[in-house]
JSON list of C-alpha atoms and ligand atoms in Angstrom, two decimals:
[
{"chain": "W", "resi": 66, "resn": "MET", "atom": "CA", "xyz": [-21.06, -1.06, -0.36]},
{"chain": "W", "resi": 67, "resn": "SER", "atom": "CA", "xyz": [-21.05, 2.00, 1.88]},
{"chain": "W", "resi": 68, "resn": "SER", "atom": "CA", "xyz": [-18.91, 4.89, 0.78]},
{"chain": "W", "resi": 69, "resn": "ALA", "atom": "CA", "xyz": [-16.79, 4.43, 3.92]},
{"chain": "W", "resi": 70, "resn": "ASP", "atom": "CA", "xyz": [-15.64, 1.01, 2.65]},
{"chain": "W", "resi": 71, "resn": "LYS", "atom": "CA", "xyz": [-15.18, 1.93, -1.00]},
{"chain": "W", "resi": 72, "resn": "ASN", "atom": "CA", "xyz": [-11.72, 1.84, -2.50]},
{"chain": "W", "resi": 73, "resn": "LEU", "atom": "CA", "xyz": [-11.58, 4.91, -4.69]},
{"chain": "W", "resi": 74, "resn": "SER", "atom": "CA", "xyz": [-8.94, 3.41, -6.93]},
{"chain": "W", "resi": 75, "resn": "VAL", "atom": "CA", "xyz": [-10.98, 0.37, -7.92]},
{"chain": "W", "resi": 76, "resn": "PHE", "atom": "CA", "xyz": [-13.29, 0.97, -10.86]},
{"chain": "W", "resi": 77, "resn": "THR", "atom": "CA", "xyz": [-14.53, -0.61, -14.06]},
{"chain": "W", "resi": 78, "resn": "THR", "atom": "CA", "xyz": [-12.53, 0.36, -17.14]},
{"chain": "W", "resi": 79, "resn": "GLU", "atom": "CA", "xyz": [-14.16, -1.44, -20.06]},
{"chain": "W", "resi": 80, "resn": "GLY", "atom": "CA", "xyz": [-15.30, 0.78, -22.91]},
{"chain": "W", "resi": 81, "resn": "LEU", "atom": "CA", "xyz": [-13.22, 3.80, -21.99]},
{"chain": "W", "resi": 82, "resn": "PRO", "atom": "CA", "xyz": [-12.87, 6.25, -24.90]},
{"chain": "W", "resi": 83, "resn": "ASP", "atom": "CA", "xyz": [-9.67, 7.18, -26.70]},
{"chain": "W", "resi": 84, "resn": "ILE", "atom": "CA", "xyz": [-8.46, 10.26, -24.85]},
{"chain": "W", "resi": 85, "resn": "SER", "atom": "CA", "xyz": [-5.16, 10.74, -26.66]},
{"chain": "W", "resi": 86, "resn": "ASN", "atom": "CA", "xyz": [-6.49, 13.93, -28.24]},
{"chain": "W", "resi": 87, "resn": "LYS", "atom": "CA", "xyz": [-8.44, 15.16, -25.21]},
{"chain": "W", "resi": 88, "resn": "LYS", "atom": "CA", "xyz": [-7.27, 17.98, -23.01]},
{"chain": "W", "resi": 89, "resn": "PHE", "atom": "CA", "xyz": [-7.73, 18.11, -19.25]},
{"chain": "W", "resi": 90, "resn": "ALA", "atom": "CA", "xyz": [-7.41, 20.82, -16.61]},
{"chain": "W", "resi": 91, "resn": "ILE", "atom": "CA", "xyz": [-6.79, 19.77, -13.01]},
{"chain": "W", "resi": 92, "resn": "VAL", "atom": "CA", "xyz": [-7.56, 22.52, -10.50]},
{"chain": "W", "resi": 93, "resn": "VAL", "atom": "CA", "xyz": [-5.94, 21.93, -7.10]},
{"chain": "W", "resi": 94, "resn": "ALA", "atom": "CA", "xyz": [-6.66, 23.69, -3.80]},
{"chain": "W", "resi": 95, "resn": "GLU", "atom": "CA", "xyz": [-3.53, 24.63, -1.86]},
{"chain": "W", "resi": 96, "resn": "TRP", "atom": "CA", "xyz": [-5.32, 24.32, 1.51]},
{"chain": "W", "resi": 97, "resn": "ASN", "atom": "CA", "xyz": [-4.28, 20.92, 2.97]},
{"chain": "W", "resi": 98, "resn": "SER", "atom": "CA", "xyz": [-1.72, 20.67, 0.16]},
{"chain": "W", "resi": 99, "resn": "GLU", "atom": "CA", "xyz": [-0.08, 17.59, 1.71]},
{"chain": "W", "resi": 100, "resn": "VAL", "atom": "CA", "xyz": [-3.28, 15.79, 0.72]},
{"chain": "W", "resi": 101, "resn": "THR", "atom": "CA", "xyz": [-4.30, 17.70, -2.42]},
{"chain": "W", "resi": 102, "resn": "ASP", "atom": "CA", "xyz": [-0.87, 17.13, -3.99]},
{"chain": "W", "resi": 103, "resn": "LYS", "atom": "CA", "xyz": [-1.51, 13.39, -3.59]},
{"chain": "W", "resi": 104, "resn": "LEU", "atom": "CA", "xyz": [-4.95, 13.77, -5.17]},
{"chain": "W", "resi": 105, "resn": "PHE", "atom": "CA", "xyz": [-3.30, 15.57, -8.07]},
{"chain": "W", "resi": 106, "resn": "GLU", "atom": "CA", "xyz": [-0.72, 12.79, -8.49]},
{"chain": "W", "resi": 107, "resn": "GLY", "atom": "CA", "xyz": [-3.50, 10.22, -8.55]},
{"chain": "W", "resi": 108, "resn": "ALA", "atom": "CA", "xyz": [-5.59, 12.12, -11.08]},
{"chain": "W", "resi": 109, "resn": "TYR", "atom": "CA", "xyz": [-2.58, 12.88, -13.31]},
{"chain": "W", "resi": 110, "resn": "GLN", "atom": "CA", "xyz": [-1.31, 9.28, -13.29]},
{"chain": "W", "resi": 111, "resn": "THR", "atom": "CA", "xyz": [-4.76, 7.87, -13.98]},
{"chain": "W", "resi": 112, "resn": "LEU", "atom": "CA", "xyz": [-5.22, 10.16, -16.97]},
{"chain": "W", "resi": 113, "resn": "ILE", "atom": "CA", "xyz": [-1.82, 9.08, -18.29]},
{"chain": "W", "resi": 114, "resn": "THR", "atom": "CA", "xyz": [-2.52, 5.39, -17.63]},
{"chain": "W", "resi": 115, "resn": "TYR", "atom": "CA", "xyz": [-5.68, 5.55, -19.69]},
{"chain": "W", "resi": 116, "resn": "GLY", "atom": "CA", "xyz": [-4.17, 7.37, -22.63]},
{"chain": "W", "resi": 117, "resn": "ALA", "atom": "CA", "xyz": [-3.91, 11.12, -22.03]},
{"chain": "W", "resi": 118, "resn": "LEU", "atom": "CA", "xyz": [-0.73, 12.83, -23.20]},
{"chain": "W", "resi": 119, "resn": "PRO", "atom": "CA", "xyz": [1.28, 14.82, -20.64]},
{"chain": "W", "resi": 120, "resn": "ALA", "atom": "CA", "xyz": [1.18, 17.85, -22.92]},
{"chain": "W", "resi": 121, "resn": "ASN", "atom": "CA", "xyz": [-2.63, 17.71, -22.79]},
{"chain": "W", "resi": 122, "resn": "ILE", "atom": "CA", "xyz": [-2.90, 18.02, -19.00]},
{"chain": "W", "resi": 123, "resn": "VAL", "atom": "CA", "xyz": [-2.69, 21.43, -17.36]},
{"chain": "W", "resi": 124, "resn": "ARG", "atom": "CA", "xyz": [-2.63, 22.16, -13.63]},
{"chain": "W", "resi": 125, "resn": "GLY", "atom": "CA", "xyz": [-3.98, 25.27, -11.96]},
{"chain": "W", "resi": 126, "resn": "ASN", "atom": "CA", "xyz": [-3.62, 25.98, -8.23]},
{"chain": "W", "resi": 127, "resn": "VAL", "atom": "CA", "xyz": [-6.14, 27.94, -6.21]},
{"chain": "W", "resi": 128, "resn": "PRO", "atom": "CA", "xyz": [-5.77, 29.08, -2.56]},
{"chain": "W", "resi": 129, "resn": "GLY", "atom": "CA", "xyz": [-8.63, 27.01, -1.12]},
{"chain": "W", "resi": 130, "resn": "SER", "atom": "CA", "xyz": [-11.52, 24.82, -2.15]},
{"chain": "W", "resi": 131, "resn": "PHE", "atom": "CA", "xyz": [-13.88, 27.78, -2.24]},
{"chain": "W", "resi": 132, "resn": "GLU", "atom": "CA", "xyz": [-11.92, 29.10, -5.25]},
{"chain": "W", "resi": 133, "resn": "LEU", "atom": "CA", "xyz": [-12.19, 25.80, -7.19]},
{"chain": "W", "resi": 134, "resn": "THR", "atom": "CA", "xyz": [-15.46, 26.85, -8.80]},
{"chain": "W", "resi": 135, "resn": "LEU", "atom": "CA", "xyz": [-14.33, 30.00, -10.50]},
{"chain": "W", "resi": 136, "resn": "ALA", "atom": "CA", "xyz": [-11.01, 28.62, -11.70]},
{"chain": "W", "resi": 137, "resn": "SER", "atom": "CA", "xyz": [-12.84, 25.54, -13.01]},
{"chain": "W", "resi": 138, "resn": "GLN", "atom": "CA", "xyz": [-15.14, 27.85, -14.96]},
{"chain": "W", "resi": 139, "resn": "TRP", "atom": "CA", "xyz": [-12.18, 29.70, -16.44]},
{"chain": "W", "resi": 140, "resn": "TYR", "atom": "CA", "xyz": [-10.77, 26.41, -17.71]},
{"chain": "W", "resi": 141, "resn": "ALA", "atom": "CA", "xyz": [-14.15, 25.01, -18.75]},
{"chain": "W", "resi": 142, "resn": "GLN", "atom": "CA", "xyz": [-14.81, 28.10, -20.87]},
{"chain": "W", "resi": 143, "resn": "ARG", "atom": "CA", "xyz": [-11.76, 27.32, -22.96]},
{"chain": "W", "resi": 144, "resn": "ALA", "atom": "CA", "xyz": [-12.77, 25.57, -26.20]},
{"chain": "W", "resi": 145, "resn": "ASP", "atom": "CA", "xyz": [-9.66, 23.38, -26.13]},
{"chain": "W", "resi": 146, "resn": "ILE", "atom": "CA", "xyz": [-10.35, 21.88, -22.68]},
{"chain": "W", "resi": 147, "resn": "ASP", "atom": "CA", "xyz": [-12.56, 18.74, -22.73]},
{"chain": "W", "resi": 148, "resn": "ALA", "atom": "CA", "xyz": [-12.90, 18.17, -18.97]},
{"chain": "W", "resi": 149, "resn": "VAL", "atom": "CA", "xyz": [-12.00, 19.82, -15.69]},
{"chain": "W", "resi": 150, "resn": "ILE", "atom": "CA", "xyz": [-11.13, 18.00, -12.47]},
{"chain": "W", "resi": 151, "resn": "ALA", "atom": "CA", "xyz": [-11.46, 20.04, -9.26]},
{"chain": "W", "resi": 152, "resn": "LEU", "atom": "CA", "xyz": [-9.49, 18.69, -6.27]},
{"chain": "W", "resi": 153, "resn": "GLY", "atom": "CA", "xyz": [-9.69, 19.84, -2.67]},
{"chain": "W", "resi": 154, "resn": "VAL", "atom": "CA", "xyz": [-9.94, 18.68, 0.94]},
{"chain": "W", "resi": 155, "resn": "VAL", "atom": "CA", "xyz": [-12.34, 20.25, 3.40]},
{"chain": "W", "resi": 156, "resn": "ILE", "atom": "CA", "xyz": [-12.00, 18.71, 6.83]},
{"chain": "W", "resi": 157, "resn": "GLN", "atom": "CA", "xyz": [-15.34, 18.51, 8.63]},
{"chain": "W", "resi": 158, "resn": "GLY", "atom": "CA", "xyz": [-15.73, 19.62, 12.17]},
{"chain": "W", "resi": 159, "resn": "GLU", "atom": "CA", "xyz": [-12.62, 21.77, 12.41]},
{"chain": "W", "resi": 160, "resn": "THR", "atom": "CA", "xyz": [-14.80, 24.74, 11.63]},
{"chain": "W", "resi": 161, "resn": "LYS", "atom": "CA", "xyz": [-18.40, 25.38, 10.66]},
{"chain": "W", "resi": 162, "resn": "HIS", "atom": "CA", "xyz": [-16.88, 26.88, 7.59]},
{"chain": "W", "resi": 163, "resn": "ASN", "atom": "CA", "xyz": [-16.71, 23.42, 6.04]},
{"chain": "W", "resi": 164, "resn": "ASP", "atom": "CA", "xyz": [-20.50, 23.31, 5.53]},
{"chain": "W", "resi": 165, "resn": "TYR", "atom": "CA", "xyz": [-20.49, 26.58, 3.62]},
{"chain": "W", "resi": 166, "resn": "ILE", "atom": "CA", "xyz": [-17.46, 25.63, 1.55]},
{"chain": "W", "resi": 167, "resn": "ASN", "atom": "CA", "xyz": [-18.70, 22.12, 0.70]},
{"chain": "W", "resi": 168, "resn": "HIS", "atom": "CA", "xyz": [-22.14, 23.24, -0.32]},
{"chain": "W", "resi": 169, "resn": "ALA", "atom": "CA", "xyz": [-20.84, 26.20, -2.28]},
{"chain": "W", "resi": 170, "resn": "VAL", "atom": "CA", "xyz": [-18.29, 24.14, -4.18]},
{"chain": "W", "resi": 171, "resn": "ALA", "atom": "CA", "xyz": [-20.67, 21.22, -4.90]},
{"chain": "W", "resi": 172, "resn": "GLN", "atom": "CA", "xyz": [-23.32, 23.61, -6.19]},
{"chain": "W", "resi": 173, "resn": "GLY", "atom": "CA", "xyz": [-20.77, 25.74, -7.99]},
{"chain": "W", "resi": 174, "resn": "ILE", "atom": "CA", "xyz": [-19.10, 22.83, -9.78]},
{"chain": "W", "resi": 175, "resn": "THR", "atom": "CA", "xyz": [-22.55, 21.56, -10.88]},
{"chain": "W", "resi": 176, "resn": "ASN", "atom": "CA", "xyz": [-23.43, 25.01, -12.24]},
{"chain": "W", "resi": 177, "resn": "VAL", "atom": "CA", "xyz": [-20.16, 25.29, -14.13]},
{"chain": "W", "resi": 178, "resn": "SER", "atom": "CA", "xyz": [-20.55, 21.89, -15.75]},
{"chain": "W", "resi": 179, "resn": "LEU", "atom": "CA", "xyz": [-24.10, 22.71, -16.88]},
{"chain": "W", "resi": 180, "resn": "LYS", "atom": "CA", "xyz": [-23.20, 26.21, -18.05]},
{"chain": "W", "resi": 181, "resn": "CYS", "atom": "CA", "xyz": [-20.13, 25.09, -20.01]},
{"chain": "W", "resi": 182, "resn": "ASP", "atom": "CA", "xyz": [-21.69, 21.75, -21.07]},
{"chain": "W", "resi": 183, "resn": "LYS", "atom": "CA", "xyz": [-18.64, 19.68, -20.27]},
{"chain": "W", "resi": 184, "resn": "PRO", "atom": "CA", "xyz": [-17.55, 17.39, -17.46]},
{"chain": "W", "resi": 185, "resn": "VAL", "atom": "CA", "xyz": [-16.40, 19.29, -14.37]},
{"chain": "W", "resi": 186, "resn": "ILE", "atom": "CA", "xyz": [-15.62, 16.70, -11.75]},
{"chain": "W", "resi": 187, "resn": "PHE", "atom": "CA", "xyz": [-16.14, 17.20, -8.01]},
{"chain": "W", "resi": 188, "resn": "GLY", "atom": "CA", "xyz": [-12.95, 15.71, -6.54]},
{"chain": "W", "resi": 189, "resn": "VAL", "atom": "CA", "xyz": [-13.31, 17.21, -3.10]},
{"chain": "W", "resi": 190, "resn": "LEU", "atom": "CA", "xyz": [-12.77, 15.08, -0.02]},
{"chain": "W", "resi": 191, "resn": "THR", "atom": "CA", "xyz": [-14.92, 15.96, 3.01]},
{"chain": "W", "resi": 192, "resn": "PRO", "atom": "CA", "xyz": [-13.42, 13.77, 5.75]},
{"chain": "W", "resi": 193, "resn": "ASN", "atom": "CA", "xyz": [-13.83, 14.16, 9.52]},
{"chain": "W", "resi": 194, "resn": "ASN", "atom": "CA", "xyz": [-10.10, 14.39, 10.12]},
{"chain": "W", "resi": 195, "resn": "MET", "atom": "CA", "xyz": [-6.69, 14.32, 8.48]},
{"chain": "W", "resi": 196, "resn": "GLU", "atom": "CA", "xyz": [-6.31, 10.56, 8.89]},
{"chain": "W", "resi": 197, "resn": "GLN", "atom": "CA", "xyz": [-9.47, 9.90, 6.87]},
{"chain": "W", "resi": 198, "resn": "ALA", "atom": "CA", "xyz": [-8.21, 12.36, 4.26]},
{"chain": "W", "resi": 199, "resn": "LEU", "atom": "CA", "xyz": [-4.88, 10.57, 3.87]},
{"chain": "W", "resi": 200, "resn": "ASP", "atom": "CA", "xyz": [-6.69, 7.21, 3.71]},
{"chain": "W", "resi": 201, "resn": "ARG", "atom": "CA", "xyz": [-8.42, 8.52, 0.56]},
{"chain": "W", "resi": 202, "resn": "ALA", "atom": "CA", "xyz": [-5.39, 10.19, -0.98]},
{"chain": "W", "resi": 203, "resn": "GLY", "atom": "CA", "xyz": [-3.37, 7.11, -1.86]},
{"chain": "W", "resi": 204, "resn": "GLY", "atom": "CA", "xyz": [-3.99, 5.30, 1.46]},
{"chain": "W", "resi": 205, "resn": "VAL", "atom": "CA", "xyz": [-6.10, 2.30, 2.41]},
{"chain": "W", "resi": 206, "resn": "HIS", "atom": "CA", "xyz": [-9.20, 3.62, 0.67]},
{"chain": "W", "resi": 207, "resn": "GLY", "atom": "CA", "xyz": [-7.42, 4.40, -2.58]},
{"chain": "W", "resi": 208, "resn": "ASN", "atom": "CA", "xyz": [-7.16, 7.84, -4.11]},
{"chain": "W", "resi": 209, "resn": "LYS", "atom": "CA", "xyz": [-10.05, 10.24, -4.76]},
{"chain": "W", "resi": 210, "resn": "GLY", "atom": "CA", "xyz": [-7.90, 11.76, -7.52]},
{"chain": "W", "resi": 211, "resn": "ASP", "atom": "CA", "xyz": [-7.92, 8.41, -9.38]},
{"chain": "W", "resi": 212, "resn": "GLU", "atom": "CA", "xyz": [-11.70, 8.24, -9.12]},
{"chain": "W", "resi": 213, "resn": "ALA", "atom": "CA", "xyz": [-12.15, 11.84, -10.27]},
{"chain": "W", "resi": 214, "resn": "ALA", "atom": "CA", "xyz": [-9.94, 11.25, -13.32]},
{"chain": "W", "resi": 215, "resn": "ILE", "atom": "CA", "xyz": [-11.72, 8.06, -14.35]},
{"chain": "W", "resi": 216, "resn": "THR", "atom": "CA", "xyz": [-15.03, 9.86, -13.91]},
{"chain": "W", "resi": 217, "resn": "ALA", "atom": "CA", "xyz": [-13.84, 12.60, -16.27]},
{"chain": "W", "resi": 218, "resn": "ILE", "atom": "CA", "xyz": [-12.79, 10.00, -18.86]},
{"chain": "W", "resi": 219, "resn": "LYS", "atom": "CA", "xyz": [-16.12, 8.13, -18.56]},
{"chain": "W", "resi": 220, "resn": "MET", "atom": "CA", "xyz": [-18.10, 11.34, -18.94]},
{"chain": "W", "resi": 221, "resn": "ILE", "atom": "CA", "xyz": [-16.17, 12.25, -22.09]},
{"chain": "W", "resi": 222, "resn": "GLY", "atom": "CA", "xyz": [-17.04, 8.81, -23.45]},
{"chain": "W", "resi": 223, "resn": "LEU", "atom": "CA", "xyz": [-20.69, 9.18, -22.49]},
{"chain": "W", "resi": 224, "resn": "LYS", "atom": "CA", "xyz": [-20.90, 12.62, -24.08]},
{"chain": "W", "resi": 225, "resn": "ASN", "atom": "CA", "xyz": [-19.49, 11.17, -27.26]},
{"chain": "W", "resi": 226, "resn": "LEU", "atom": "CA", "xyz": [-21.99, 8.32, -27.16]},
{"chain": "W", "resi": 227, "resn": "ILE", "atom": "CA", "xyz": [-25.03, 10.49, -26.50]},
{"chain": "W", "resi": 228, "resn": "LEU", "atom": "CA", "xyz": [-24.15, 13.60, -28.53]},
{"chain": "W", "resi": 229, "resn": "ASN", "atom": "CA", "xyz": [-21.76, 12.07, -31.05]},
{"chain": "W", "resi": 230, "resn": "ASP", "atom": "CA", "xyz": [-19.45, 14.82, -29.86]},
{"chain": "E", "resi": 251, "resn": "RBF", "atom": "N1", "xyz": [-10.15, 25.57, 2.18]},
{"chain": "E", "resi": 251, "resn": "RBF", "atom": "C1", "xyz": [-10.04, 24.24, 1.93]},
{"chain": "E", "resi": 251, "resn": "RBF", "atom": "O1", "xyz": [-9.74, 23.84, 0.80]},
{"chain": "E", "resi": 251, "resn": "RBF", "atom": "N2", "xyz": [-10.23, 23.33, 2.96]},
{"chain": "E", "resi": 251, "resn": "RBF", "atom": "C2", "xyz": [-10.54, 23.70, 4.23]},
{"chain": "E", "resi": 251, "resn": "RBF", "atom": "O2", "xyz": [-10.68, 22.81, 5.09]},
{"chain": "E", "resi": 251, "resn": "RBF", "atom": "C3", "xyz": [-10.70, 25.08, 4.50]},
{"chain": "E", "resi": 251, "resn": "RBF", "atom": "N3", "xyz": [-11.06, 25.48, 5.74]},
{"chain": "E", "resi": 251, "resn": "RBF", "atom": "C4", "xyz": [-11.21, 26.83, 5.98]},
{"chain": "E", "resi": 251, "resn": "RBF", "atom": "C5", "xyz": [-11.59, 27.25, 7.25]},
{"chain": "E", "resi": 251, "resn": "RBF", "atom": "C6", "xyz": [-11.73, 28.64, 7.51]},
{"chain": "E", "resi": 251, "resn": "RBF", "atom": "C7", "xyz": [-12.12, 29.07, 8.88]},
{"chain": "E", "resi": 251, "resn": "RBF", "atom": "C8", "xyz": [-11.49, 29.56, 6.48]},
{"chain": "E", "resi": 251, "resn": "RBF", "atom": "C9", "xyz": [-11.65, 31.05, 6.72]},
{"chain": "E", "resi": 251, "resn": "RBF", "atom": "C10", "xyz": [-11.14, 29.15, 5.21]},
{"chain": "E", "resi": 251, "resn": "RBF", "atom": "C11", "xyz": [-10.97, 27.78, 4.94]},
{"chain": "E", "resi": 251, "resn": "RBF", "atom": "N4", "xyz": [-10.61, 27.33, 3.68]},
{"chain": "E", "resi": 251, "resn": "RBF", "atom": "C12", "xyz": [-10.47, 25.99, 3.44]},
{"chain": "E", "resi": 251, "resn": "RBF", "atom": "C13", "xyz": [-10.22, 28.30, 2.61]},
{"chain": "E", "resi": 251, "resn": "RBF", "atom": "C14", "xyz": [-11.39, 28.65, 1.71]},
{"chain": "E", "resi": 251, "resn": "RBF", "atom": "O3", "xyz": [-11.62, 27.61, 0.76]},
{"chain": "E", "resi": 251, "resn": "RBF", "atom": "C15", "xyz": [-11.00, 29.96, 0.90]},
{"chain": "E", "resi": 251, "resn": "RBF", "atom": "O4", "xyz": [-9.74, 29.76, 0.25]},
{"chain": "E", "resi": 251, "resn": "RBF", "atom": "C16", "xyz": [-10.87, 31.17, 1.80]},
{"chain": "E", "resi": 251, "resn": "RBF", "atom": "O5", "xyz": [-12.01, 31.30, 2.60]},
{"chain": "E", "resi": 251, "resn": "RBF", "atom": "C17", "xyz": [-10.68, 32.41, 0.94]},
{"chain": "E", "resi": 251, "resn": "RBF", "atom": "O6", "xyz": [-10.30, 33.46, 1.77]}
]
């Protein structure tokens, strides 16, 4: 299936770990907040649906996607945080800026996850326009926030399996 057809809210859920004692940080870019708030809702609800406690989910807002990396690192450095979910929307084509932002954030999030040795999930939409963004923020293609949250849960389970962590 091409990524254009994928429904981001449809995923396999067998074997998910118990996350009732796991703590999550969700970092949300305020740029395009009409979309990123929906991504947050999706991520938050998915964590709750699969067993996270509301008290164990913290939200941090950053001005734009470019700032997701550093704030994610601040959360990931905290010993009590098990996974970080970074959410943003960078609309392609509106400005050449999108290339710089997307590459910087993708690379930055990868670096943070490796440095802090915990899941830091890239939940950044890179659509061509606002319609495509909304389609992936609770619209016809599901919600990227749901997918990012389930990815965080699966990575916690995998870490436990591999490292007995
Ligand atoms: N931040 C986003 O999260 N999404 C965007 O689509 C986006 N586009 C930007 C376009 C321009 C021309 C500029 C200057 C910034 C943009 N930003 C965007 C904000 C960026 O992530 C960061 O917050 C600022 O560059 C910090 O000053």
